[in-house]
CSV table of C-alpha atoms and ligand atoms in Angstrom, one decimal:
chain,number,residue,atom,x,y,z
A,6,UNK,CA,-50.6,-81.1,53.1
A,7,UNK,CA,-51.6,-77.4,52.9
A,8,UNK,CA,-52.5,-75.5,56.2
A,9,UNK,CA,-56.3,-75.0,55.0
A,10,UNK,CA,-56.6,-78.6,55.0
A,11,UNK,CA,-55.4,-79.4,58.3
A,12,UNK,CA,-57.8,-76.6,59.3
A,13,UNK,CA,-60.5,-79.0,58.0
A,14,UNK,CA,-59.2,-81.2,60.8
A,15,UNK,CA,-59.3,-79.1,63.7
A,16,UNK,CA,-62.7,-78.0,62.5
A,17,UNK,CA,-63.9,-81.3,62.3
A,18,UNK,CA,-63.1,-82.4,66.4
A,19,UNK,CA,-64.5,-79.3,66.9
A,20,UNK,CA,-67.8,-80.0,65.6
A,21,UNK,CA,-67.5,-83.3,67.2
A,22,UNK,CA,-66.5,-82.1,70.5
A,23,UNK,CA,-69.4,-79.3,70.8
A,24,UNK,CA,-72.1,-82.1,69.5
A,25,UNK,CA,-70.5,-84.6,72.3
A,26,UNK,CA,-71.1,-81.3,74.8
A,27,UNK,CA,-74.7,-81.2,74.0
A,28,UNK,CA,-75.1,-84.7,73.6
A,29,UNK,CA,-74.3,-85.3,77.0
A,30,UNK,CA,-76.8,-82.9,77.9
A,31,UNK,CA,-79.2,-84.1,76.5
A,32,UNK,CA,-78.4,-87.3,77.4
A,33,UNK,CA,-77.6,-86.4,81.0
A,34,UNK,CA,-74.7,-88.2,80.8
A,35,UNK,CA,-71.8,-87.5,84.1
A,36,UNK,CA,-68.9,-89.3,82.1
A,37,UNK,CA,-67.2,-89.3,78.7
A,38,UNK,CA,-63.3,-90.4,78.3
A,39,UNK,CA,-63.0,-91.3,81.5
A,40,UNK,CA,-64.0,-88.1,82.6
A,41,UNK,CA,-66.7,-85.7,84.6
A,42,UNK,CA,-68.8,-84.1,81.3
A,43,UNK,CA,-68.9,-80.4,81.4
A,44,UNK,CA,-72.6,-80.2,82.0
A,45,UNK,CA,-71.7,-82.2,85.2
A,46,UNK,CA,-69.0,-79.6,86.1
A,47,UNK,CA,-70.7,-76.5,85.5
A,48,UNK,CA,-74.4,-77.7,84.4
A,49,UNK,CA,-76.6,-78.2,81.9
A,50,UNK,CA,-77.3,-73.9,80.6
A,51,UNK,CA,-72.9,-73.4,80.7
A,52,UNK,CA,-72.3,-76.9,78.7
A,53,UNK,CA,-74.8,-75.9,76.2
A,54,UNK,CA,-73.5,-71.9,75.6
A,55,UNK,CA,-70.0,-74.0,75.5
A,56,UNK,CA,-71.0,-75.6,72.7
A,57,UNK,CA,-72.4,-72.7,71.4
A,58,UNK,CA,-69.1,-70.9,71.7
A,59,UNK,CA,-67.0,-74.3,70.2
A,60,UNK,CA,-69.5,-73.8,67.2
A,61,UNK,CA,-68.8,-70.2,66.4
A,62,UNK,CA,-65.4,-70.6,66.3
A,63,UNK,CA,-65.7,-73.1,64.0
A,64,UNK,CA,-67.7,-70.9,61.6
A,65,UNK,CA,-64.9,-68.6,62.1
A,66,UNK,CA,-62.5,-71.3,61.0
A,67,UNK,CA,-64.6,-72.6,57.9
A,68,UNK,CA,-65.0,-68.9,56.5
A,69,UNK,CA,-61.4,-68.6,56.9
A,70,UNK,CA,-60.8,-71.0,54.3
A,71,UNK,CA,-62.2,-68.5,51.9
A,72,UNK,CA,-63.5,-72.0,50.1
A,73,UNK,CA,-67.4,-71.7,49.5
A,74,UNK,CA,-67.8,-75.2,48.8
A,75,UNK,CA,-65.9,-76.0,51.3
A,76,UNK,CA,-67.9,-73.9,53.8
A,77,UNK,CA,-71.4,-75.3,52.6
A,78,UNK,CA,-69.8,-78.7,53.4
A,79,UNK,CA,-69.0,-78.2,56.6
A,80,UNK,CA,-72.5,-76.5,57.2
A,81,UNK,CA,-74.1,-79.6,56.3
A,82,UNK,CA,-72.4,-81.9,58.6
A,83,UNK,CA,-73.5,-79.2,61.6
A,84,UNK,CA,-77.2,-79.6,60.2
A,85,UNK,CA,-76.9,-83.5,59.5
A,86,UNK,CA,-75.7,-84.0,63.4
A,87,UNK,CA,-79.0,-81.8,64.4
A,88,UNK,CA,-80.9,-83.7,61.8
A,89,UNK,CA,-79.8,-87.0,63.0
A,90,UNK,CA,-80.7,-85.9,66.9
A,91,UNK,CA,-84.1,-85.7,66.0
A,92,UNK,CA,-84.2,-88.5,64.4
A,93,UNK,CA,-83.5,-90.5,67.8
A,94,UNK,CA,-86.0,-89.1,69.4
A,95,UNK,CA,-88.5,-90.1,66.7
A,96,UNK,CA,-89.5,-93.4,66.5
A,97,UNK,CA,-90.7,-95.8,63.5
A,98,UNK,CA,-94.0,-97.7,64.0
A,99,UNK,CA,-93.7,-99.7,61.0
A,100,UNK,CA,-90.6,-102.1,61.7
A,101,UNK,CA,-89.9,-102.9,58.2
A,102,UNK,CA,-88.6,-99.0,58.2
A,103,UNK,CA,-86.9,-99.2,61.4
A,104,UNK,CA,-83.4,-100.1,60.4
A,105,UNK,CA,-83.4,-97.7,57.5
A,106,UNK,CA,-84.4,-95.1,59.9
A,107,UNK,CA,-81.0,-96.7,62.2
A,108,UNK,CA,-79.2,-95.8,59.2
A,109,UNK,CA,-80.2,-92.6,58.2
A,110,UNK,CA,-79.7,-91.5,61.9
A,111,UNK,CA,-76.6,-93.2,62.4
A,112,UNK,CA,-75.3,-91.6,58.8
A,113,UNK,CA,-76.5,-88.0,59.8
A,114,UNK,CA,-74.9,-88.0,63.5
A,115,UNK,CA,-72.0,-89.8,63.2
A,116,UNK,CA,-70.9,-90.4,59.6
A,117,UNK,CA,-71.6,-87.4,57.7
A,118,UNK,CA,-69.2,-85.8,59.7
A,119,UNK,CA,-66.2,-88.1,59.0
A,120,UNK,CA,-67.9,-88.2,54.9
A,121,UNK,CA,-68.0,-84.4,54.8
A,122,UNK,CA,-64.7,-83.8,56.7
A,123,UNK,CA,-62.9,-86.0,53.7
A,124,UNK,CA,-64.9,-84.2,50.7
A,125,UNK,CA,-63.8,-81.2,52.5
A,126,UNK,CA,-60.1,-81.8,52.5
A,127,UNK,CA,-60.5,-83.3,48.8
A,128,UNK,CA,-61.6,-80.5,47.5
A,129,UNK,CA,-58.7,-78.1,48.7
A,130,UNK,CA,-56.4,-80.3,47.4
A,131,UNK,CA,-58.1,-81.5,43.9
A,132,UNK,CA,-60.3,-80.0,41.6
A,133,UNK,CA,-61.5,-83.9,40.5
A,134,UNK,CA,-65.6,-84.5,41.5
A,135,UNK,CA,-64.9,-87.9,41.3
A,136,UNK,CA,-62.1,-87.6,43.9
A,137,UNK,CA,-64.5,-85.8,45.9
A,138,UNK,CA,-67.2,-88.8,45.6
A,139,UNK,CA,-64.4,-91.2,46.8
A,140,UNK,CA,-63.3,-89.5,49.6
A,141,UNK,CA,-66.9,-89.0,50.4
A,142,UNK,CA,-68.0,-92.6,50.3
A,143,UNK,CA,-64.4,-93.6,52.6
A,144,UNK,CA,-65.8,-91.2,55.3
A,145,UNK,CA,-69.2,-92.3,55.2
A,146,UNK,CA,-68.6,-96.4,55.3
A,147,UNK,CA,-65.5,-95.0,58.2
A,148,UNK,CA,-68.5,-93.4,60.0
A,149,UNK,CA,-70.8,-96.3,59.8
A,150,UNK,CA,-68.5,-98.9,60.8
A,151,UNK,CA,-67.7,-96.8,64.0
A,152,UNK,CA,-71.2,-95.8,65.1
A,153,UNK,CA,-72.3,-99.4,64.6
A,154,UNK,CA,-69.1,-100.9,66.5
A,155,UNK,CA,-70.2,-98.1,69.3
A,156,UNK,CA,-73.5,-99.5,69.7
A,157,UNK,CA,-72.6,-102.7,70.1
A,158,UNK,CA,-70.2,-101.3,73.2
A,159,UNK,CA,-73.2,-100.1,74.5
A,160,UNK,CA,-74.0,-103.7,75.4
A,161,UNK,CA,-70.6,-105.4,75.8
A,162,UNK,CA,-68.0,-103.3,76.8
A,163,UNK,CA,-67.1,-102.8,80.1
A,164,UNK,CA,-66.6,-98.8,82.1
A,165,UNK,CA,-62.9,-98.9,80.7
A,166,UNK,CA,-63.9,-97.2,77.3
A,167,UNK,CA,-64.4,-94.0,79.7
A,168,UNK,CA,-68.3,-93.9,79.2
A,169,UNK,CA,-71.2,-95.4,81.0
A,170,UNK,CA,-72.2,-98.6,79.4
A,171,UNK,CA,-76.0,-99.6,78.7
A,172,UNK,CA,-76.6,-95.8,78.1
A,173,UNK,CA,-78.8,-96.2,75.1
A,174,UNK,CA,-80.7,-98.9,76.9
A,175,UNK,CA,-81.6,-97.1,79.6
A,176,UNK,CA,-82.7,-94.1,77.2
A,177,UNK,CA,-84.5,-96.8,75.6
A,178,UNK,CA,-83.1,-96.0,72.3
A,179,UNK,CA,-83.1,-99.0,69.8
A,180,UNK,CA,-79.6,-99.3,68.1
A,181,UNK,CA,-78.1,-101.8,65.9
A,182,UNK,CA,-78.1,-105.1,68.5
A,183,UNK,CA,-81.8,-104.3,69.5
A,184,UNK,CA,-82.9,-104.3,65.9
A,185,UNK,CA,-81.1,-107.0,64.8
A,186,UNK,CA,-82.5,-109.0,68.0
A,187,UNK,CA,-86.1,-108.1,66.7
A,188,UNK,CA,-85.1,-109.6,63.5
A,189,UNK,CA,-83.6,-113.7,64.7
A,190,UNK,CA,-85.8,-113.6,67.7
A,191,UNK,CA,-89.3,-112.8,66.4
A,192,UNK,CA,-90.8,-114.4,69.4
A,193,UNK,CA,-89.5,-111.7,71.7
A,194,UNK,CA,-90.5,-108.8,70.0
A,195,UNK,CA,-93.6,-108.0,71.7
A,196,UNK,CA,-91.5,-107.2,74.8
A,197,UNK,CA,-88.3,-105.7,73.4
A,198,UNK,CA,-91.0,-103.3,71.6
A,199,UNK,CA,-92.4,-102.2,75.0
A,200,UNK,CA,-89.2,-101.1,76.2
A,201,UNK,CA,-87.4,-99.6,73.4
A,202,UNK,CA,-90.9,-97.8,73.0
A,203,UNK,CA,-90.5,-98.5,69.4
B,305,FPP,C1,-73.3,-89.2,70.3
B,305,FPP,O1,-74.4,-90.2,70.3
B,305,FPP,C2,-73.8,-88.0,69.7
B,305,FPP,C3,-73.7,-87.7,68.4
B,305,FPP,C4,-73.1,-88.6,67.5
B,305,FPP,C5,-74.2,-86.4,67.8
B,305,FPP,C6,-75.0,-85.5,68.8
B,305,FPP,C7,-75.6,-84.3,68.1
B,305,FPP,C8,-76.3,-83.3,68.7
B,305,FPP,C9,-76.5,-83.3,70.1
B,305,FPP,C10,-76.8,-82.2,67.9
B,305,FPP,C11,-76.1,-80.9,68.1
B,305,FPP,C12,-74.9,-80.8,67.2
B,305,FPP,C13,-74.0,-79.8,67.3
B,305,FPP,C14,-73.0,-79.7,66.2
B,305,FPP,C15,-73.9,-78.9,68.4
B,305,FPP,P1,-74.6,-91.3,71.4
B,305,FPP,O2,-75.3,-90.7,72.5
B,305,FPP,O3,-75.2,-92.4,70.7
B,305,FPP,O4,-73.1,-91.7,71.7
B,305,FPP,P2,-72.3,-91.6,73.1
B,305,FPP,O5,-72.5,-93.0,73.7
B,305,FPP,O6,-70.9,-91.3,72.7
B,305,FPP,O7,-72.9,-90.5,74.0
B,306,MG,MG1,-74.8,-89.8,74.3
């Protein structure tokens, strides 16, 4: 493995960690890992400037790859994860297009990270598109699997996964288990609508 490429991994937590940082923010989450969050340490204005700072050294980091593609990449997955938080706070009226709305979000703020993050390391190491397609399509189905598996902690798990459990309830955001609940129990979606505000 070349040095640049496990750059692309210490980039990628990077990205994750400082979109965590102002996801807890926004949020207003006190735990994460088992541990205080930073905006509960040193509030909300310090938590966001420190994931301000986490995100400048990661342009640092992709330009030192000197890789253009590889820099446009990474770019994206920083505009996806910004793309994607908008897209939770939106909601869909018509429920035929609320999963595929689920999906894009959940592809923009968790997957395209893990998709990108592959193409990335792909392409320092092979010149091959299709290679670059594959790696691609790993991260992304990776990504899905493991934001869908997370929502479903949401509503299972107990406080030993080191985050609050029913946070995405009590935000009243409609994941995976509450749209797949609208589906098999039609009967109870006038009042699953008027709390997930959907
Ligand atoms: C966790 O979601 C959060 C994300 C997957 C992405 C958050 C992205 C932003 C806040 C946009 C800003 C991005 C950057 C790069 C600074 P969750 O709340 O569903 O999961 P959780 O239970 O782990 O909090
Ligand atoms: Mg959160």
């Amino acid at each position: 493995m070349q040095a640049s490429q496990r750059a692309i991994a210490l980039i990628a937590e990077m990205i994750h960690t400082a979109s965590l940082v102002h996801d807890d923010v926004i949020d207003d989450t006190s735990s994460r890992r088992g541990k205080h969050t930073v905006n509960k340490i040193w509030g909300e204005k310090k938590a966001v400037l420190a994931g301000d700072l986490i995100l400048s050294v990661v342009s640092i980091g992709g330009a030192q790859t000197g890789n253009t593609a590889v820099i446009s990449t990474l770019t994206r997955v920083i505009e996806d994860l910004v793309c994607g938080e908008f897209l939770q706070l939106g909601s869909k009226e018509n429920e035929h297009e609320r999963f595929a709305q689920y999906l894009e979000k959940t592809f923009k703020n968790t997957a395209s990270l893990i998709a990108n993050s592959c193409k990335a390391v792909s392409v320092l190491g092979c010149p091959d598109p299709v290679v670059h397609e594959i790696t691609y399509q790993y991260g992304k189905n990776v990504g899905i699997a493991f934001q869908l598996i997370d929502d479903v902690f949401d509503f299972t798990s107990c406080s030993n996964i080191g985050k609050p459990t029913s946070a995405d309830v009590n935000l009243r955001l409609a994941t995976g288990p509450v749209l797949f609940a609208c589906q098999q129990f039609p009967e109870m979606n006038a009042m699953i609508m008027r709390w997930f505000s959907l």
